[in-house]
CSV table of C-alpha atoms in Angstrom, one decimal:
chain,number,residue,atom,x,y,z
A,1,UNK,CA,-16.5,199.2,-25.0
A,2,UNK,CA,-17.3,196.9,-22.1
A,3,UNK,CA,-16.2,193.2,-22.9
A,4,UNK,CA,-16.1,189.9,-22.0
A,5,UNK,CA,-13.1,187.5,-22.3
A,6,UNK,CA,-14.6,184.0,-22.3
A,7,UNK,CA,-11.7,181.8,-22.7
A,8,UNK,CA,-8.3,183.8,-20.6
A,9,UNK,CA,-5.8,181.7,-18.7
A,10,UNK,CA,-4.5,184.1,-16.1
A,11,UNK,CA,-2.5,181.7,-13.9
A,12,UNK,CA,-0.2,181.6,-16.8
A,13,UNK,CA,-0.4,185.7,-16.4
A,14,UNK,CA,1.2,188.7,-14.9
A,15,UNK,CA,-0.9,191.0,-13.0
A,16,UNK,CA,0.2,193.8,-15.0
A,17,UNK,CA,-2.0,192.2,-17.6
A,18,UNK,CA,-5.1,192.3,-15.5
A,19,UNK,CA,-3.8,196.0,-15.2
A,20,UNK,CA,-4.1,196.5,-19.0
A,21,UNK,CA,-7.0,194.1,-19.9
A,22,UNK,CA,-9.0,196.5,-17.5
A,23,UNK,CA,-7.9,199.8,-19.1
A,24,UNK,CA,-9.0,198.3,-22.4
A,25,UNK,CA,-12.6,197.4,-21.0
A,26,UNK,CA,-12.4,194.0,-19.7
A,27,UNK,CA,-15.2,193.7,-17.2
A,28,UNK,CA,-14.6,189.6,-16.6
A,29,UNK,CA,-12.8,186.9,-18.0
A,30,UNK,CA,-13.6,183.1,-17.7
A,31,UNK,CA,-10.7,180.6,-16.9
A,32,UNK,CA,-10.8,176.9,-18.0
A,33,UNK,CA,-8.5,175.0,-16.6
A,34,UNK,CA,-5.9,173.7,-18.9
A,35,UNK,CA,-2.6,171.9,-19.4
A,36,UNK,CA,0.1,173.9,-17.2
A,37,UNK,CA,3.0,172.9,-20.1
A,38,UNK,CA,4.3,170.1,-18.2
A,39,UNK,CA,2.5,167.0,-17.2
A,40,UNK,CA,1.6,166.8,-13.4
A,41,UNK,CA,1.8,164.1,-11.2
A,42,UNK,CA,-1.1,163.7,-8.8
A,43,UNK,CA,-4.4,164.4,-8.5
A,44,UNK,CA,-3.5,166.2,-5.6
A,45,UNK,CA,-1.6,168.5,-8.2
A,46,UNK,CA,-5.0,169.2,-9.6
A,47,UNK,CA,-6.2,170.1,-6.2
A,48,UNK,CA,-3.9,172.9,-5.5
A,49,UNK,CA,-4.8,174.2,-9.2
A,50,UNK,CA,-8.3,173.8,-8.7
A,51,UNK,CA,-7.8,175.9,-5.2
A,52,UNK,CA,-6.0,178.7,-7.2
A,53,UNK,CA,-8.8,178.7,-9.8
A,54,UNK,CA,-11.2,179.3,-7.0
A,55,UNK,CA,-9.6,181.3,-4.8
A,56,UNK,CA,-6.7,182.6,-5.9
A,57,UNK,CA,-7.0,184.6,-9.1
A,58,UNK,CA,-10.4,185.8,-8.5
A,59,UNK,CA,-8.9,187.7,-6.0
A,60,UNK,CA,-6.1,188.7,-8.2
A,61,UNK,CA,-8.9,189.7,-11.2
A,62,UNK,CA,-10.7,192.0,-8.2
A,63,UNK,CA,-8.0,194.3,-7.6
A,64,UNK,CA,-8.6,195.3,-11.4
A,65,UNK,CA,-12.2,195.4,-11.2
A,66,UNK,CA,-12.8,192.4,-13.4
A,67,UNK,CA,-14.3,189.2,-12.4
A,68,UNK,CA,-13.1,186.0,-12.7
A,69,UNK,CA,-14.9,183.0,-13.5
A,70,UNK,CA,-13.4,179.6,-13.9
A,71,UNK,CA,-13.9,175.7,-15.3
A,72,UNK,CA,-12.5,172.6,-13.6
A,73,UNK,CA,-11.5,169.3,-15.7
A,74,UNK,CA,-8.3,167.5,-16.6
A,75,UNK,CA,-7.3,168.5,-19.7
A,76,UNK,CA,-7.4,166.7,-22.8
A,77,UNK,CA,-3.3,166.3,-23.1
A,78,UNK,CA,-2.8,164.9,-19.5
A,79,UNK,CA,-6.5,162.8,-20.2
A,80,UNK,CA,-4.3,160.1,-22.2
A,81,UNK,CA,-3.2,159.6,-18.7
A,82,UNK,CA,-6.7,157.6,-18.2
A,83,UNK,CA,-6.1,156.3,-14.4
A,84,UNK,CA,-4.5,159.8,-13.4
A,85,UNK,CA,-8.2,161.1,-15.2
A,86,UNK,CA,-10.3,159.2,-13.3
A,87,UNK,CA,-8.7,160.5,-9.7
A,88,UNK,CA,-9.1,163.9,-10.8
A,89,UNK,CA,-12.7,163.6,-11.9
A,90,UNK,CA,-13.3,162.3,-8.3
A,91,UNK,CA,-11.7,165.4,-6.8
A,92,UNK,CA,-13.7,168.0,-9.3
A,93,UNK,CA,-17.1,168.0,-7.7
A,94,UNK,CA,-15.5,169.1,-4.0
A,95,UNK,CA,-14.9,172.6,-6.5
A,96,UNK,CA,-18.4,172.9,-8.4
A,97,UNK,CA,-20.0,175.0,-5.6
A,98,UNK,CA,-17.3,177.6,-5.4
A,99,UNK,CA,-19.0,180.7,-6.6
A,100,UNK,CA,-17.3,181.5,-9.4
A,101,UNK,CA,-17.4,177.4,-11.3
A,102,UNK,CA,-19.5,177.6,-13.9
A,103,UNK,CA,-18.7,174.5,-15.3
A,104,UNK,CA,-16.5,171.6,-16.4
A,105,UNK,CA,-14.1,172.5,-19.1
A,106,UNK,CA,-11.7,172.8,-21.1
A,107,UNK,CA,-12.4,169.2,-21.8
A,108,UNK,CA,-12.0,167.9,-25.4
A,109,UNK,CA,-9.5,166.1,-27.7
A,110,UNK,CA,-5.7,166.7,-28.4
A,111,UNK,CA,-4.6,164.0,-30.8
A,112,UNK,CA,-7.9,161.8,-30.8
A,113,UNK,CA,-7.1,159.6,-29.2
A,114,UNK,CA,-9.0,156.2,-27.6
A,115,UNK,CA,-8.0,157.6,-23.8
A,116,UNK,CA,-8.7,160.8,-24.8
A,117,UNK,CA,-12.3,160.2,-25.6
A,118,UNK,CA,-12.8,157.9,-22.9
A,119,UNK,CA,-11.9,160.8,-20.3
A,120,UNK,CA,-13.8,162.9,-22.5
A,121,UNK,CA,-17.2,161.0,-22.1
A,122,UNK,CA,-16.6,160.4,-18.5
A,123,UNK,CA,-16.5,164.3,-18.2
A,124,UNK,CA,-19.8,164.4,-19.8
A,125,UNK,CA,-21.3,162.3,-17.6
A,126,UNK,CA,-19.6,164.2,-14.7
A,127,UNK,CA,-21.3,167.3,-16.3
A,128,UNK,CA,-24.7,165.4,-16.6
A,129,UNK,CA,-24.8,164.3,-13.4
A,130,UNK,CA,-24.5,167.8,-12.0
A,131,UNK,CA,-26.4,169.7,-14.2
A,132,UNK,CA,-23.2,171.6,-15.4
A,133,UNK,CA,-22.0,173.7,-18.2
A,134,UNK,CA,-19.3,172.3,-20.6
A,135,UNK,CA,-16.7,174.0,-22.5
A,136,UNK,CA,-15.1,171.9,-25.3
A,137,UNK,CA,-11.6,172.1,-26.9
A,138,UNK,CA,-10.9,170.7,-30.0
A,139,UNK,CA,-7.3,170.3,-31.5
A,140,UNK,CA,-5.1,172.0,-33.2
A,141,UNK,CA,-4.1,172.8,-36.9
A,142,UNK,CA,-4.2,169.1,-38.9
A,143,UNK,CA,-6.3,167.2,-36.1
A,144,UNK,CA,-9.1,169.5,-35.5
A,145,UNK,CA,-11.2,169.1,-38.4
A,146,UNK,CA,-11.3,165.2,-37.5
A,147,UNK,CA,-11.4,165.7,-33.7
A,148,UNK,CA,-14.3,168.4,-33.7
A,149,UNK,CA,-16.2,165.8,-35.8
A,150,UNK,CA,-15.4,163.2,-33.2
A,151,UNK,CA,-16.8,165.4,-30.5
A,152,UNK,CA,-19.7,165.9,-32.3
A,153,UNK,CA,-20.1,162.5,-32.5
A,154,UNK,CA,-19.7,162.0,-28.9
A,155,UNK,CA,-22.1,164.6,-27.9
A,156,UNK,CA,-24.3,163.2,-30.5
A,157,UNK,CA,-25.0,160.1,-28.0
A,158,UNK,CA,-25.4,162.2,-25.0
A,159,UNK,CA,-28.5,163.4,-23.7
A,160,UNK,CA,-27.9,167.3,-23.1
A,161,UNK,CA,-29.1,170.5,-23.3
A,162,UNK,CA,-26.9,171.9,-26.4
A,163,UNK,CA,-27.1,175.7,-25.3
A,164,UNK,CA,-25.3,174.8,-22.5
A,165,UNK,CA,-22.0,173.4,-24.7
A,166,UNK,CA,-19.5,175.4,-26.1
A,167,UNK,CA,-17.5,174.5,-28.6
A,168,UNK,CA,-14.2,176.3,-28.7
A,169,UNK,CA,-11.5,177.2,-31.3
A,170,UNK,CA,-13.6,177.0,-34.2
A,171,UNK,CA,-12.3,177.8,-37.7
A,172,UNK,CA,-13.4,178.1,-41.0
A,173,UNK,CA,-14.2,174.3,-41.7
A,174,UNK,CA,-15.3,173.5,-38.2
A,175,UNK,CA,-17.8,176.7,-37.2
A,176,UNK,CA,-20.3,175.3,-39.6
A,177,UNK,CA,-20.8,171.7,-38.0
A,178,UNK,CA,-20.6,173.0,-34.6
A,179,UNK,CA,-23.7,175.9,-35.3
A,180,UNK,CA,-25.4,173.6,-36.7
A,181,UNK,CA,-25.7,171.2,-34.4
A,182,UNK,CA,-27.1,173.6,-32.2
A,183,UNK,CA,-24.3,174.3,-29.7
A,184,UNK,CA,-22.4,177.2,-29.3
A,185,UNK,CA,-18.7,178.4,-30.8
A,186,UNK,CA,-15.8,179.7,-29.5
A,187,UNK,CA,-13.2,181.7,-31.9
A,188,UNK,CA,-9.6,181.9,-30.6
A,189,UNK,CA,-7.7,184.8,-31.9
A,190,UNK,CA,-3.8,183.0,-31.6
A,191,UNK,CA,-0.6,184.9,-33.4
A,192,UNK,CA,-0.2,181.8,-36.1
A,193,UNK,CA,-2.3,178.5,-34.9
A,194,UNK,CA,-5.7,179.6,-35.0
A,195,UNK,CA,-7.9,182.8,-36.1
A,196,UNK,CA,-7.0,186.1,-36.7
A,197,UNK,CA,-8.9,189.0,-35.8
A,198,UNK,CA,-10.1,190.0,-39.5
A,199,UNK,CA,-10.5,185.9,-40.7
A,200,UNK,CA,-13.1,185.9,-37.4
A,201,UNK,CA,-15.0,188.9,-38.6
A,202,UNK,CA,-15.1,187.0,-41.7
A,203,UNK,CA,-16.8,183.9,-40.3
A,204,UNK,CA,-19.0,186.1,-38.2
A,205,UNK,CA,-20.0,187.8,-41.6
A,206,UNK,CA,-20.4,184.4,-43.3
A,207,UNK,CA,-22.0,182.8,-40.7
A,208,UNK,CA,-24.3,185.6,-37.9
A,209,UNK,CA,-23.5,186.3,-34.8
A,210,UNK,CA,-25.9,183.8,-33.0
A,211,UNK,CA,-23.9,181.7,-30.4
A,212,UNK,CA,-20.6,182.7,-31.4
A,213,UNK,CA,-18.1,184.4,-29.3
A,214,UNK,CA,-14.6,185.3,-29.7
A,215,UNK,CA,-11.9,184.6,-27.1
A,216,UNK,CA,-7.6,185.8,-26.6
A,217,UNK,CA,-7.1,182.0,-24.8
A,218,UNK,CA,-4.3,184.1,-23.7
A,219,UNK,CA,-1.8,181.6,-21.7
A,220,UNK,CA,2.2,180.5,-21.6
A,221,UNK,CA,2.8,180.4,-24.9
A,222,UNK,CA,2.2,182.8,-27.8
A,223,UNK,CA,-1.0,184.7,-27.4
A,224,UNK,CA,-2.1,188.0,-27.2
A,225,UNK,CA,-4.4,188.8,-23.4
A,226,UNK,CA,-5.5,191.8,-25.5
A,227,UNK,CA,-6.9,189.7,-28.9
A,228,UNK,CA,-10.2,190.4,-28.2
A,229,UNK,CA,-10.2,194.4,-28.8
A,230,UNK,CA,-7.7,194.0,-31.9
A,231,UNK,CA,-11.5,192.4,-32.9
A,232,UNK,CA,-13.6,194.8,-32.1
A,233,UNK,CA,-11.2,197.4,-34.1
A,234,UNK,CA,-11.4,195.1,-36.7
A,235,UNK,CA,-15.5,195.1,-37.0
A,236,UNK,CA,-15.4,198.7,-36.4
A,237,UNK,CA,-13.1,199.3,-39.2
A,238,UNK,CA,-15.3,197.4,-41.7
A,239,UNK,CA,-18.3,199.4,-40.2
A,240,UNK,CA,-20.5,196.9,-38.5
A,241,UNK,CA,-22.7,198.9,-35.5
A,242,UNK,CA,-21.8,199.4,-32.4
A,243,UNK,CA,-24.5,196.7,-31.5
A,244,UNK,CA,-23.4,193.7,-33.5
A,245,UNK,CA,-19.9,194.4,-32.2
A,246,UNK,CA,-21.0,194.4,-28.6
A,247,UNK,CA,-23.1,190.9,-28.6
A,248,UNK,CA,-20.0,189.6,-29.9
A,249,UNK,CA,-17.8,190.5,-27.6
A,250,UNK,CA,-20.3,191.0,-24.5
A,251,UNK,CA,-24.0,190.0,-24.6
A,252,UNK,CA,-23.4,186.5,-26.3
A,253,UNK,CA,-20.9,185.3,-23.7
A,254,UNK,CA,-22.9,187.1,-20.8
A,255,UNK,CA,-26.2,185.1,-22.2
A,256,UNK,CA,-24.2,181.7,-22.7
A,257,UNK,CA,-22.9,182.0,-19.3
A,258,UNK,CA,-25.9,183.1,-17.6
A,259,UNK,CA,-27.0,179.6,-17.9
A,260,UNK,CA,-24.6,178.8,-14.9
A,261,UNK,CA,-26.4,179.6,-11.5
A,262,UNK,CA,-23.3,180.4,-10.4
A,263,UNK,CA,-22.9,183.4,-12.9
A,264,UNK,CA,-23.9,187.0,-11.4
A,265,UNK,CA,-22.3,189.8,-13.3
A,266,UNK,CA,-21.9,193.1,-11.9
A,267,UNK,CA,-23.5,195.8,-14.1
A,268,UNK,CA,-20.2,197.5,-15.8
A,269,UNK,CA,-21.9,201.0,-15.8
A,270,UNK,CA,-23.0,200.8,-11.8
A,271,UNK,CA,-19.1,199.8,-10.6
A,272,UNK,CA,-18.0,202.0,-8.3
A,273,UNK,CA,-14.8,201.7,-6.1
A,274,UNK,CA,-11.5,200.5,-8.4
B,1,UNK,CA,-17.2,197.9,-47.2
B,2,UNK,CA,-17.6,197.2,-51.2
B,3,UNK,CA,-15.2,195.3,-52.9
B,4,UNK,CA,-13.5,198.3,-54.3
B,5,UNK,CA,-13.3,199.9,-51.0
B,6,UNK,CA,-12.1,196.0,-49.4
B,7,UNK,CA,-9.6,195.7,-52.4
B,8,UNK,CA,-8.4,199.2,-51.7
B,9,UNK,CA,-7.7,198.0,-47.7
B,10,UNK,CA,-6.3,195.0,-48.3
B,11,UNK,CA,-4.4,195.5,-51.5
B,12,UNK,CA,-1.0,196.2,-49.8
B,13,UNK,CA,-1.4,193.8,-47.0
B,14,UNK,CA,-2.1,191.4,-49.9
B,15,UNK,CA,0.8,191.8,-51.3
B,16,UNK,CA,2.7,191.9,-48.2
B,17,UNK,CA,1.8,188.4,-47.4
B,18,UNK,CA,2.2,186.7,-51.1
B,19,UNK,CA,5.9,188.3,-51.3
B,20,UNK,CA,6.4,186.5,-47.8
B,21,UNK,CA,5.3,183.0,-49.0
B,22,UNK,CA,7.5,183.2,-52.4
B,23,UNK,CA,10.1,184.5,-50.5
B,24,UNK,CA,10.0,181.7,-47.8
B,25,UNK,CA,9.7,179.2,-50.4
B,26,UNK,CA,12.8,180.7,-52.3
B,27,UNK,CA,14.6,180.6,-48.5
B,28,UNK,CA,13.8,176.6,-49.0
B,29,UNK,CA,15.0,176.4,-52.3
B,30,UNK,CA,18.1,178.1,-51.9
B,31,UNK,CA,19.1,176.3,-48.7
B,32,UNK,CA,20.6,173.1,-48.7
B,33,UNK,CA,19.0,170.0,-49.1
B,34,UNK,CA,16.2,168.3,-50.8
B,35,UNK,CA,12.5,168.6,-49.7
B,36,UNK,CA,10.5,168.5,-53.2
B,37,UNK,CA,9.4,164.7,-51.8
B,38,UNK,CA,7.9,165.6,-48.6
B,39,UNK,CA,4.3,165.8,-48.8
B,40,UNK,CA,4.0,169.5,-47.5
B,41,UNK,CA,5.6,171.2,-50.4
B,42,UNK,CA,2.7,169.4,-52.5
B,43,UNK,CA,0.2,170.9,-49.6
B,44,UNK,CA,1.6,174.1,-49.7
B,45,UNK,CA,1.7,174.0,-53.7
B,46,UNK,CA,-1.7,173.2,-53.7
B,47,UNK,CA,-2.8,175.7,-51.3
B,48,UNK,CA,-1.2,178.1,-53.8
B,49,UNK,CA,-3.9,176.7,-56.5
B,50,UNK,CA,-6.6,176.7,-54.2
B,51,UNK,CA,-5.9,180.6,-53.6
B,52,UNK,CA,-5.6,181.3,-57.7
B,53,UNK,CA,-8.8,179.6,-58.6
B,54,UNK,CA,-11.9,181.2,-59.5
B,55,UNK,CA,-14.6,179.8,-56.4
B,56,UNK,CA,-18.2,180.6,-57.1
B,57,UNK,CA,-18.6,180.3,-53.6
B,58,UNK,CA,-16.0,182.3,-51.7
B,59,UNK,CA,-14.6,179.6,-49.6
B,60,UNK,CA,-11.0,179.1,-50.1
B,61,UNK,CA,-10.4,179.3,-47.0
B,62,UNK,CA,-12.5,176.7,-46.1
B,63,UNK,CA,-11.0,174.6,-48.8
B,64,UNK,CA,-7.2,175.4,-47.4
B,65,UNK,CA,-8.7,174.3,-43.7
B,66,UNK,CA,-9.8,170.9,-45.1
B,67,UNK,CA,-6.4,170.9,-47.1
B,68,UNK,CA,-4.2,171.2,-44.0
B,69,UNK,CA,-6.6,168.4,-42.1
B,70,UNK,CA,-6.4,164.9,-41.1
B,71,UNK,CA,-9.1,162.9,-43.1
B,72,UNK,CA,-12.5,162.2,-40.3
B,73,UNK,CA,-13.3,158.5,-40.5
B,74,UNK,CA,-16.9,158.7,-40.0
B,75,UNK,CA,-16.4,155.0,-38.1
B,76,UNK,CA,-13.9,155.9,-35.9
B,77,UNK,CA,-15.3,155.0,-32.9
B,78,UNK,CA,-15.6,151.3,-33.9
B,79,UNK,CA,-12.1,151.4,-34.2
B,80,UNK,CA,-11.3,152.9,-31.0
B,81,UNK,CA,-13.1,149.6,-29.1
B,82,UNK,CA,-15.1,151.4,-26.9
B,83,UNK,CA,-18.7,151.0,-25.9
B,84,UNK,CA,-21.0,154.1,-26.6
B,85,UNK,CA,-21.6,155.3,-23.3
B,86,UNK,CA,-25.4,156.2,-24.2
């Protein structure tokens, strides 16, 4: 089955990964920029990231046959870092024309912070002001329940288009306000810290399949690139059609990201040439 | 899937995963040291309860999320100082 990985961060990657993500039917993956394990120094750091986003790995994704689309922010960690935020948010819209941006993101909260969710509104007016996409991280294990209410909150205030948000990492006692509210969700199958394959089938079963997707957020530290067909085994195993398990993991990221103009996606079954 | 035919999957994985809690929590116990005052043995204990009680609903784990989670202070953002940036 064709999918789509809408959360993969291949910098932090081996190419012999885009080797096996395209032998297991990844047909493109979408990269938001993140915190790189190490707190950078400039804004001229996020420049030379922001060029490898652009340039870089979708050239890398190519050779494999999988396209690679990306989001530009400054993460929510190194946000705390308010004056450091507000140079890279002046370098970001130099990058929202590349062809494959399809908006600003990962953006979000880590510890909940007051700088945090300063640099997270001024994203949102960044987003506004260019009629961009967003995609939202919320925190992990004890802080997300409060920090995904916070967001809400934020959003709340904002005037925005809430197909166009995603909301990403969403677990058991956070899916519920997120759909809710009208945006859409973002499932991250991690090891240990987040979903697993069979409790994301649950929440799909508990809560439809409208405006959720599921995501590896593959990256430096314990993740699996190849999450998102340990899913797909999962649904088939429980015996949910072939249809269900393919807007999961294909049309409902292809329809959320279609509201990008910059998002064109090759038909998988007319690719010739890899 | 029925719940025969779920109970019949998951049975041994169940099981699997219990034995790995008590036998982590016995690991604590036998090592040395004291921890029967820090506040995630009562989390963890509790969790235990939430998973052995009857729930009409079928959420417990939704109930172990909230369990494992910072309180949300529905006024947080007066706290914070900031202006709403509406």
């Amino acid at each position: 089955m064709y999918y789509i990985d809408p959360h993969l961060h291949m910098v932090s990657r081996t190419t012999d990964d885009y080797e096996t993500l395209a032998k297991m039917g990844c047909v493109a993956i979408s990269e938001p920029a993140f915190w790189a394990g190490f707190d950078r120094g400039s804004a001229e750091s996020f420049r030379d990231y922001f060029r490898q986003l652009t340039e870089v790995e979708p050239k890398r994704a190519a050779q494999y046959g999988i396209q690679h689309f990306t989001w530009l922010c400054i993460n929510a960690k190194e946000a705390e870092n308010v004056e450091l935020s507000r140079e890279v948010l002046k370098v970001i819209p130099e990058f929202l024309d590349c062809p494959n941006v399809l908006g600003i993101g990962e953006i979000g909260l880590n510890k909940n912070t007051r700088n945090e969710a300063i640099i997270f509104q001024e994203h949102m007016e960044l987003a506004i002001a260019y009629e961009q996409q967003v995609l939202i991280h919320t925190p992990h294990l004890e802080d997300k329940y409060q920090g995904t209410r916070m967001i809400l909150d934020m959003l709340g205030k904002h005037d925005i288009d809430r197909t166009r948000v995603l909301v990403d990492h969403v677990e058991e006692h956070t899916v519920g306000p997120v759909l809710e509210a009208g945006y859409w969700a973002g499932m991250t199958l991690y090891p240990v810290t987040k979903c697993t394959p069979a409790r994301a089938v649950d929440i799909i079963e508990r809560h439809g399949s409208d405006r959720l997707c599921v995501n590896s957020a593959g990256d430096w530290g314990p993740s699996k690139p190849t999450a998102v067909p340990d899913l797909v085994l999962e649904m088939r195993r429980r015996g949910h059609s072939e249809s269900l398990i393919r807007k999961i993991v294909f049309d409902n990221p292809r329809q959320f990201f279609s509201q990008s103009k910059n998002f064109v996606l090759a038909d998988p079954e007319s690719r010739v040439g890899i | 899937m029925n719940s025969n035919q779920i109970l019949d999957r998951e049975f041994l994985e169940i099981r699997a995963k219990i034995l790995e809690v008590a036998a982590a929590l016995d690991r604590i116990q036998r090592a040395e040291g004291d921890v029967s005052s820090d506040s995630r043995m009562q989390l963890v204990a509790d969790a235990i309860t939430v998973i052995g009680t009857e729930q009409a609903d079928a959420i417990r784990a939704e109930k172990i999320q909230l369990l494992f989670s910072r309180e949300y202070d529905t006024k947080w953002l007066e706290g914070f100082e900031i202006a709403s940036r509406t």
